[in-house]
Amino acid sequence: MIDLNDYTLEEWNSLLKLASDIRLNQRAYINRCEGRIMATLFYEPSTRTQMSFQAAMLRLGGQIIGFDNPVNSSVSKGETLMDTIRIVSGYSDVIVMRHPLEGSVKAASLYSRCPIVNAGDGGHLHPTQTLTDIFTLYNIKQRLGGMNIGVCGDLKYGRTVHSLIKAMTRFPGNRFYLISTPELAVPDYIKQIITSSGADCIEASSIESCIGDLDVLYMTRIQRERFATPEAYEKQKGVFVLDREKLKKAKSDLAILHPLPRVDEIEFAVDSDSRALYFKQAEFGMFARMALILKIIEDDLLEKKDDDSMPGGVHCMNARCITQQETYLPQLAHIDASGRKCCLYCDEELPPKPGIRV
Amino acid sequence: MIDLNDYTLEEWNSLLKLASDIRLNQRAYINRCEGRIMATLFYEPSTRTQMSFQAAMLRLGGQIIGFDNPVNSSVSKGETLMDTIRIVSGYSDVIVMRHPLEGSVKAASLYSRCPIVNAGDGGHLHPTQTLTDIFTLYNIKQRLGGMNIGVCGDLKYGRTVHSLIKAMTRFPGNRFYLISTPELAVPDYIKQIITSSGADCIEASSIESCIGDLDVLYMTRIQRERFATPEAYEKQKGVFVLDREKLKKAKSDLAILHPLPRVDEIEFAVDSDSRALYFKQAEFGMFARMALILKIIEDDLLEKKDDDSMPGGVHCMNARCITQQETYLPQLAHIDASGRKCCLYCDEELPPKPGIRV
Amino acid sequence: MIDLNDYTLEEWNSLLKLASDIRLNQRAYINRCEGRIMATLFYEPSTRTQMSFQAAMLRLGGQIIGFDNPVNSSVSKGETLMDTIRIVSGYSDVIVMRHPLEGSVKAASLYSRCPIVNAGDGGHLHPTQTLTDIFTLYNIKQRLGGMNIGVCGDLKYGRTVHSLIKAMTRFPGNRFYLISTPELAVPDYIKQIITSSGADCIEASSIESCIGDLDVLYMTRIQRERFATPEAYEKQKGVFVLDREKLKKAKSDLAILHPLPRVDEIEFAVDSDSRALYFKQAEFGMFARMALILKIIEDDLLEKKDDDSMPGGVHCMNARCITQQETYLPQLAHIDASGRKCCLYCDEELPPKPGIRV
């Protein structure tokens, strides 16, 4: 499971239904993964994600091995990712991997003898966060289409936001409100995904200006450093902070989500509002991960092979791509939806001819 | 479970009986917590305590998630304790928490959706150590009253000693021998607890002077730095070290306890004496924790709410209080046994009017 | 289980048969260690070994406590190994210990109330790696004697190589090819073990010169620093690297093994050769460890006591011996196969009279 978008809507539906059933009938699932082992290989610490996966596997009766920080471990000392994965996949039934480099989980999947789940590969993908978001909406709203969805914060670099938008464009009738500064607006390719799906896309410069229209408000943080100038920060910071005052204009069934951790973009006073669902969302995430693990282990929901993978012929030029570190990886490519030839690992466009790495 | 003294003697008895039964019939309990998850959130490392809790939960058939050192984890990076607890309590059935700041576990309990156990909050409380101590005596001595109890070492700062004294004053007929230097004598409020309970209290300046009277000798360390001068240390150090020579004067059924780790306050040669029970005590601790976890999970032995909590009106001035770090915490107070208005979190007396934090 | 050579061939056979059965009938063993706890005490990180042991115990239905790096833990802060072992052995049914000092696990076994398994004590022993190697050959070759066994790399300091040679000399008809530089040749005492067992021993200066004769090729790394000069390194490095070219001369059923991690002593292109069994070997290691754990827990396959241990009378002079750090350890000795009086812990020869520690 590298990318949620590799799956069909039927497969999503099946996952969401299973997650719902697990949530309502937990005791029926406590032995389903008995005797099975999940390896959690966290090449950068992410305690929250790791605990969510661990709780999910343990609640299915499975067990956990792994590490939470390779600095403290002997893994990655002079051993290739390829070798580590080959060894660990001999010990385990499923691997959950997080890594700071883009495309790393895809690369690992080439060598793994067991299914592998992407728990975040740098700024590239974090599909189980998106699965969490979708499952939360599916439960709260009883539908995934026909909604006005606001996304607020750093929309330029926000991996979870991009992923959520991509996912929600697969359902009819959604309208997207993109709430951000001009500097931190969504990349053009995301806007193209929205418009080519037929969905409406509205850019907004404040929460206040559109909150009354929203069914969903997905909050993320804008880091101070991301504003154009300190003056711009001082002037605008409040505009992207959700507080009780702004909530007065919102619908009574607005769903406020956040991938967490929250810093100061949602005032603490909002937490007691019944529309604040971000902690509930974290709990939904555990059930969504339980469903995913169970599907993978019981139904052989294997990673989708890129049948369209082809020789790349050139080095990927993305400095954050796993191919920069693991130089033995074969140069592979695929053609993306807009016809560009992209690195199979990190999905960045490949240069037309061999370039000089920077 | 923030403070052992929140419970009635009947509740203690019930816990101790259960712990005894678990110890004698371990195999009967190996599935009692099947499908349940304990989160061990250790904001400072304490491998021994953490392993004891983990072994306890695992021997009940439950499972563990958590972290052992937030420096290696992504928790506590810009996230409030409040948010972490809200998220983790959605994953788990019980939280065991250790934290360097006083009152931190009480603070966490305000936001937790599952029961929470105090595994040490700074120099404030460490109730499962006291439960361990009591359970050891209950098993070894078959009684908890009518004993001459010596406590030796740093009685001024020794959290475990204070807690043990408080606990043992609840049983009739105990006499306390306080063995220390004048500089490291027990605080006055502890002496008041002893005397107001009707128990005798004898101050001693050496182990030798009273060991013959004792039924229990609870050893702790005096750090070299805690003596008034290097000369005082050199002159006195041997006086607070237990060795075979001093043991010659002791009763044949003296119980020697120690919260561990031991440094040099008990000579290694004492270990083989049948009265040396400190390693046995560590094992008893595991059974005591098993009983506590089981009671919490099966019988909803929930944390006692402070029905007497009231607005504090002022900042707590204790520099080691959790309210200094987690500034969103409501200012809350309670009235202690001697009528003082104290911080609800750390139990330090509040200033009469708003003060300046130092 | 301190040293594999403490066991009889019958005991080895029984272990190997059990491991084979576990491998073929995994589901039959998933509850065999239910309610049991293994403590993994890793005083130096070794993620691969630790994960192998953890996977083994978990696949038997048992559970794990422990630490992976004492720097992050509170263990070893002022506490003796003796005390830590006494406490932890009260929590667990079996201890698996790795430590940077030689003889440390033997020392720990003197104080443990439960069986203890050596997962590597410095450069001294690593018996479960050898068990892994033997079990792999037993499965692949269906025999343990009558083979031409090449060992390549740093044969002077290579703990796993020494151990493998010792083990394989117990079976008739094996011939050893020692492939290394003169500076990194096997120590004389290992050669004596080979010759006194009646086995042939052939020294070779390259893989190429003997690969055609081999049934087994056990590769290890030679570190660049271990060559006599940088020139020697540049000249010779390729000679001890296995590549597809050299493999052309090898038998079709050659078994290529490696204790892993591999650095560059086996070219990646070899991995796809069916004779490359080193990743399979890691998986066999898990089954071998499962058998060992099960034998220890179910059949009381306890550590063999040195009935021949005797007072040492002198300090061990080995700077890497555990007695240098844990100074309370009794001075003990045993007489080795060649009649030398050796330290009971690290097996180094003791000085004839008290020496000065360096």
JSON list of C-alpha atoms in Angstrom, two decimals, chain B residues 6 46 48 60 65-67 79 89 92 109 145 210 212 215 221 228 266 295 297 323 344:
[
{"chain": "B", "resi": 6, "resn": "ASP", "atom": "CA", "xyz": [-7.21, 8.57, 47.46]},
{"chain": "B", "resi": 46, "resn": "SER", "atom": "CA", "xyz": [12.73, 4.70, 33.98]},
{"chain": "B", "resi": 48, "resn": "ARG", "atom": "CA", "xyz": [12.86, -0.62, 35.69]},
{"chain": "B", "resi": 60, "resn": "LEU", "atom": "CA", "xyz": [-2.50, -10.51, 32.01]},
{"chain": "B", "resi": 65, "resn": "ILE", "atom": "CA", "xyz": [2.20, 0.69, 23.08]},
{"chain": "B", "resi": 66, "resn": "GLY", "atom": "CA", "xyz": [4.14, 3.78, 24.10]},
{"chain": "B", "resi": 67, "resn": "PHE", "atom": "CA", "xyz": [7.51, 5.44, 24.26]},
{"chain": "B", "resi": 79, "resn": "GLU", "atom": "CA", "xyz": [2.33, 19.43, 21.11]},
{"chain": "B", "resi": 89, "resn": "SER", "atom": "CA", "xyz": [-6.36, 7.74, 25.24]},
{"chain": "B", "resi": 92, "resn": "SER", "atom": "CA", "xyz": [-5.62, 2.59, 24.66]},
{"chain": "B", "resi": 109, "resn": "SER", "atom": "CA", "xyz": [-6.15, 12.90, 33.90]},
{"chain": "B", "resi": 145, "resn": "GLY", "atom": "CA", "xyz": [0.24, -2.75, 61.70]},
{"chain": "B", "resi": 210, "resn": "CYS", "atom": "CA", "xyz": [18.09, 1.13, 66.57]},
{"chain": "B", "resi": 212, "resn": "GLY", "atom": "CA", "xyz": [17.75, -4.29, 67.10]},
{"chain": "B", "resi": 215, "resn": "ASP", "atom": "CA", "xyz": [10.75, -5.32, 62.12]},
{"chain": "B", "resi": 221, "resn": "ARG", "atom": "CA", "xyz": [20.47, 6.31, 49.41]},
{"chain": "B", "resi": 228, "resn": "ALA", "atom": "CA", "xyz": [26.49, 19.52, 54.74]},
{"chain": "B", "resi": 266, "resn": "ILE", "atom": "CA", "xyz": [23.68, -1.87, 51.21]},
{"chain": "B", "resi": 295, "resn": "LYS", "atom": "CA", "xyz": [-8.95, -3.66, 38.94]},
{"chain": "B", "resi": 297, "resn": "ILE", "atom": "CA", "xyz": [-9.76, -2.45, 33.56]},
{"chain": "B", "resi": 323, "resn": "THR", "atom": "CA", "xyz": [1.34, 24.36, 35.33]},
{"chain": "B", "resi": 344, "resn": "LEU", "atom": "CA", "xyz": [-4.69, 20.70, 42.69]}
]
